[in-house]
PDB file of C-alpha atoms in Angstrom:
ATOM      1  CA  MET A   1     -47.523 -19.309 -63.492  1.00  0.00           C
ATOM      2  CA  GLY A   2     -46.951 -18.330 -67.143  1.00  0.00           C
ATOM      3  CA  ARG A   3     -45.330 -21.616 -68.137  1.00  0.00           C
ATOM      4  CA  THR A   4     -48.167 -23.421 -69.874  1.00  0.00           C
ATOM      5  CA  THR A   5     -48.881 -24.829 -73.300  1.00  0.00           C
ATOM      6  CA  SER A   6     -52.060 -26.243 -74.768  1.00  0.00           C
ATOM      7  CA  SER A   7     -52.480 -29.965 -75.276  1.00  0.00           C
ATOM      8  CA  ASP A   8     -52.985 -29.304 -79.005  1.00  0.00           C
ATOM      9  CA  ASP A   9     -49.658 -27.459 -79.275  1.00  0.00           C
ATOM     10  CA  CYS A  10     -47.913 -30.174 -77.262  1.00  0.00           C
ATOM     11  CA  ILE A  11     -49.203 -32.967 -79.487  1.00  0.00           C
ATOM     12  CA  GLN A  12     -48.349 -31.021 -82.635  1.00  0.00           C
ATOM     13  CA  ALA A  13     -44.758 -30.545 -81.419  1.00  0.00           C
ATOM     14  CA  LEU A  14     -44.386 -34.206 -80.414  1.00  0.00           C
ATOM     15  CA  ASP A  15     -45.879 -35.395 -83.723  1.00  0.00           C
ATOM     16  CA  GLY A  16     -43.258 -33.227 -85.425  1.00  0.00           C
ATOM     17  CA  GLY A  17     -40.495 -34.927 -83.454  1.00  0.00           C
ATOM     18  CA  LYS A  18     -39.832 -31.879 -81.302  1.00  0.00           C
ATOM     19  CA  GLY A  19     -39.091 -31.970 -77.606  1.00  0.00           C
ATOM     20  CA  THR A  20     -39.782 -34.337 -74.745  1.00  0.00           C
ATOM     21  CA  LEU A  21     -42.920 -35.084 -72.783  1.00  0.00           C
ATOM     22  CA  ILE A  22     -42.460 -35.527 -69.029  1.00  0.00           C
ATOM     23  CA  ARG A  23     -45.137 -37.272 -66.988  1.00  0.00           C
ATOM     24  CA  GLU A  24     -44.841 -36.271 -63.336  1.00  0.00           C
ATOM     25  CA  TRP A  25     -46.731 -38.558 -61.002  1.00  0.00           C
ATOM     26  CA  LYS A  26     -47.481 -38.487 -57.316  1.00  0.00           C
ATOM     27  CA  GLY A  27     -48.485 -42.095 -56.674  1.00  0.00           C
ATOM     28  CA  ARG A  28     -47.101 -45.130 -58.482  1.00  0.00           C
ATOM     29  CA  PHE A  29     -50.292 -46.238 -60.250  1.00  0.00           C
ATOM     30  CA  VAL A  30     -52.957 -43.942 -58.821  1.00  0.00           C
ATOM     31  CA  GLY A  31     -53.358 -40.326 -58.015  1.00  0.00           C
ATOM     32  CA  PRO A  32     -52.769 -37.140 -59.923  1.00  0.00           C
ATOM     33  CA  THR A  33     -50.320 -36.721 -62.756  1.00  0.00           C
ATOM     34  CA  ARG A  34     -49.047 -33.664 -64.562  1.00  0.00           C
ATOM     35  CA  TYR A  35     -47.708 -33.518 -68.072  1.00  0.00           C
ATOM     36  CA  TRP A  36     -44.883 -31.183 -68.976  1.00  0.00           C
ATOM     37  CA  TRP A  37     -43.353 -30.470 -72.383  1.00  0.00           C
ATOM     38  CA  THR A  38     -39.910 -29.125 -73.129  1.00  0.00           C
ATOM     39  CA  GLU A  39     -38.297 -28.409 -76.471  1.00  0.00           C
ATOM     40  CA  ASP A  40     -35.120 -30.113 -75.192  1.00  0.00           C
ATOM     41  CA  ASP A  41     -34.345 -33.747 -76.004  1.00  0.00           C
ATOM     42  CA  LEU A  42     -33.876 -35.082 -72.477  1.00  0.00           C
ATOM     43  CA  PHE A  43     -32.871 -38.514 -73.742  1.00  0.00           C
ATOM     44  CA  ALA A  44     -29.808 -36.901 -75.336  1.00  0.00           C
ATOM     45  CA  LYS A  45     -29.242 -34.182 -72.748  1.00  0.00           C
ATOM     46  CA  SER A  46     -29.557 -36.070 -69.462  1.00  0.00           C
ATOM     47  CA  PRO A  47     -26.279 -36.493 -67.569  1.00  0.00           C
ATOM     48  CA  PHE A  48     -27.807 -39.405 -65.604  1.00  0.00           C
ATOM     49  CA  PRO A  49     -29.591 -42.705 -66.338  1.00  0.00           C
ATOM     50  CA  ILE A  50     -33.243 -41.982 -67.075  1.00  0.00           C
ATOM     51  CA  ALA A  51     -36.011 -43.492 -64.978  1.00  0.00           C
ATOM     52  CA  ASP A  52     -37.948 -46.077 -66.962  1.00  0.00           C
ATOM     53  CA  ARG A  53     -41.085 -47.712 -65.603  1.00  0.00           C
ATOM     54  CA  ALA A  54     -41.192 -50.155 -68.527  1.00  0.00           C
ATOM     55  CA  THR A  55     -37.855 -51.733 -67.646  1.00  0.00           C
ATOM     56  CA  ARG A  56     -38.354 -51.124 -63.930  1.00  0.00           C
ATOM     57  CA  THR A  57     -35.036 -49.354 -63.519  1.00  0.00           C
ATOM     58  CA  PRO A  58     -34.317 -49.299 -59.774  1.00  0.00           C
ATOM     59  CA  VAL A  59     -35.134 -45.970 -58.128  1.00  0.00           C
ATOM     60  CA  ALA A  60     -31.691 -45.849 -56.533  1.00  0.00           C
ATOM     61  CA  LYS A  61     -30.122 -45.719 -60.004  1.00  0.00           C
ATOM     62  CA  THR A  62     -32.422 -42.946 -61.220  1.00  0.00           C
ATOM     63  CA  SER A  63     -32.738 -40.662 -58.205  1.00  0.00           C
ATOM     64  CA  ARG A  64     -30.075 -38.281 -59.538  1.00  0.00           C
ATOM     65  CA  PHE A  65     -31.952 -38.065 -62.848  1.00  0.00           C
ATOM     66  CA  THR A  66     -35.220 -37.362 -61.019  1.00  0.00           C
ATOM     67  CA  GLN A  67     -33.590 -34.568 -59.004  1.00  0.00           C
ATOM     68  CA  TRP A  68     -31.951 -33.104 -62.134  1.00  0.00           C
ATOM     69  CA  CYS A  69     -35.214 -33.290 -64.101  1.00  0.00           C
ATOM     70  CA  PHE A  70     -37.101 -31.637 -61.259  1.00  0.00           C
ATOM     71  CA  ASP A  71     -34.536 -28.867 -60.764  1.00  0.00           C
ATOM     72  CA  GLU A  72     -34.047 -28.103 -64.455  1.00  0.00           C
ATOM     73  CA  TYR A  73     -37.480 -28.738 -65.941  1.00  0.00           C
ATOM     74  CA  ILE A  74     -40.512 -29.329 -63.723  1.00  0.00           C
ATOM     75  CA  ASN A  75     -39.793 -27.198 -60.679  1.00  0.00           C
ATOM     76  CA  VAL A  76     -42.798 -24.869 -60.522  1.00  0.00           C
ATOM     77  CA  SER A  77     -40.673 -21.898 -59.468  1.00  0.00           C
ATOM     78  CA  ASN A  78     -37.887 -21.992 -62.038  1.00  0.00           C
ATOM     79  CA  GLY A  79     -38.057 -25.063 -64.296  1.00  0.00           C
ATOM     80  CA  LYS A  80     -37.858 -24.784 -68.096  1.00  0.00           C
ATOM     81  CA  ALA A  81     -40.666 -27.161 -69.085  1.00  0.00           C
ATOM     82  CA  MET A  82     -44.182 -25.987 -69.930  1.00  0.00           C
ATOM     83  CA  LEU A  83     -47.136 -27.429 -68.038  1.00  0.00           C
ATOM     84  CA  VAL A  84     -49.555 -28.982 -70.536  1.00  0.00           C
ATOM     85  CA  VAL A  85     -53.077 -27.640 -70.013  1.00  0.00           C
ATOM     86  CA  ILE A  86     -55.587 -30.387 -70.770  1.00  0.00           C
ATOM     87  CA  PRO A  87     -59.251 -29.345 -70.996  1.00  0.00           C
ATOM     88  CA  LYS A  88     -61.609 -31.847 -69.370  1.00  0.00           C
ATOM     89  CA  GLN A  89     -63.249 -32.755 -72.693  1.00  0.00           C
ATOM     90  CA  GLN A  90     -59.863 -33.684 -74.205  1.00  0.00           C
ATOM     91  CA  ARG A  91     -58.491 -35.829 -71.360  1.00  0.00           C
ATOM     92  CA  LYS A  92     -59.626 -39.213 -72.681  1.00  0.00           C
ATOM     93  CA  ILE A  93     -58.495 -38.437 -76.240  1.00  0.00           C
ATOM     94  CA  LEU A  94     -55.156 -37.121 -75.038  1.00  0.00           C
ATOM     95  CA  ARG A  95     -54.593 -40.100 -72.753  1.00  0.00           C
ATOM     96  CA  GLU A  96     -54.960 -42.445 -75.741  1.00  0.00           C
ATOM     97  CA  LYS A  97     -52.692 -40.290 -77.898  1.00  0.00           C
ATOM     98  CA  LEU A  98     -50.006 -40.157 -75.205  1.00  0.00           C
ATOM     99  CA  LYS A  99     -49.810 -43.944 -75.019  1.00  0.00           C
ATOM    100  CA  GLN A 100     -48.107 -43.761 -78.427  1.00  0.00           C
ATOM    101  CA  VAL A 101     -45.605 -41.081 -77.400  1.00  0.00           C
ATOM    102  CA  THR A 102     -42.196 -41.761 -75.899  1.00  0.00           C
ATOM    103  CA  LYS A 103     -42.126 -39.970 -72.586  1.00  0.00           C
ATOM    104  CA  ILE A 104     -40.108 -39.671 -69.445  1.00  0.00           C
ATOM    105  CA  GLU A 105     -41.860 -40.538 -66.210  1.00  0.00           C
ATOM    106  CA  VAL A 106     -40.730 -39.162 -62.875  1.00  0.00           C
ATOM    107  CA  ARG A 107     -42.126 -39.216 -59.388  1.00  0.00           C
ATOM    108  CA  THR A 108     -42.760 -35.743 -58.073  1.00  0.00           C
ATOM    109  CA  LEU A 109     -40.420 -34.222 -55.528  1.00  0.00           C
ATOM    110  CA  MET A 110     -43.069 -31.699 -54.475  1.00  0.00           C
ATOM    111  CA  ARG A 111     -44.480 -32.138 -51.016  1.00  0.00           C
ATOM    112  CA  GLU A 112     -47.374 -29.694 -51.426  1.00  0.00           C
ATOM    113  CA  GLY A 113     -49.320 -27.959 -54.175  1.00  0.00           C
ATOM    114  CA  TRP A 114     -51.134 -30.850 -55.795  1.00  0.00           C
TER     115      TRP A 114
END
């Protein structure tokens, strides 16, 4: 794939105020998730309202954002974001650390490949 970054590098960048973390999820509260990092500030760059699970923004209002985010950033074939590689021994530590990080959460548009 060639578009990966380590969890250590991702956290270092986010701690330095660089980039955006994207959490791609398959099921609403269960199932696999993938974390992606991009150097772009998607909060400033997005041409559409951003999906927000905290405020429960209706999916209908964020579907264009989800499509844009997928096409531009998390599409496995040609997106810009880097998949964050998380070693098994770091998953619990990283999960706690990521609770403190502002992130964008999107439901996957992939039908296969999980």
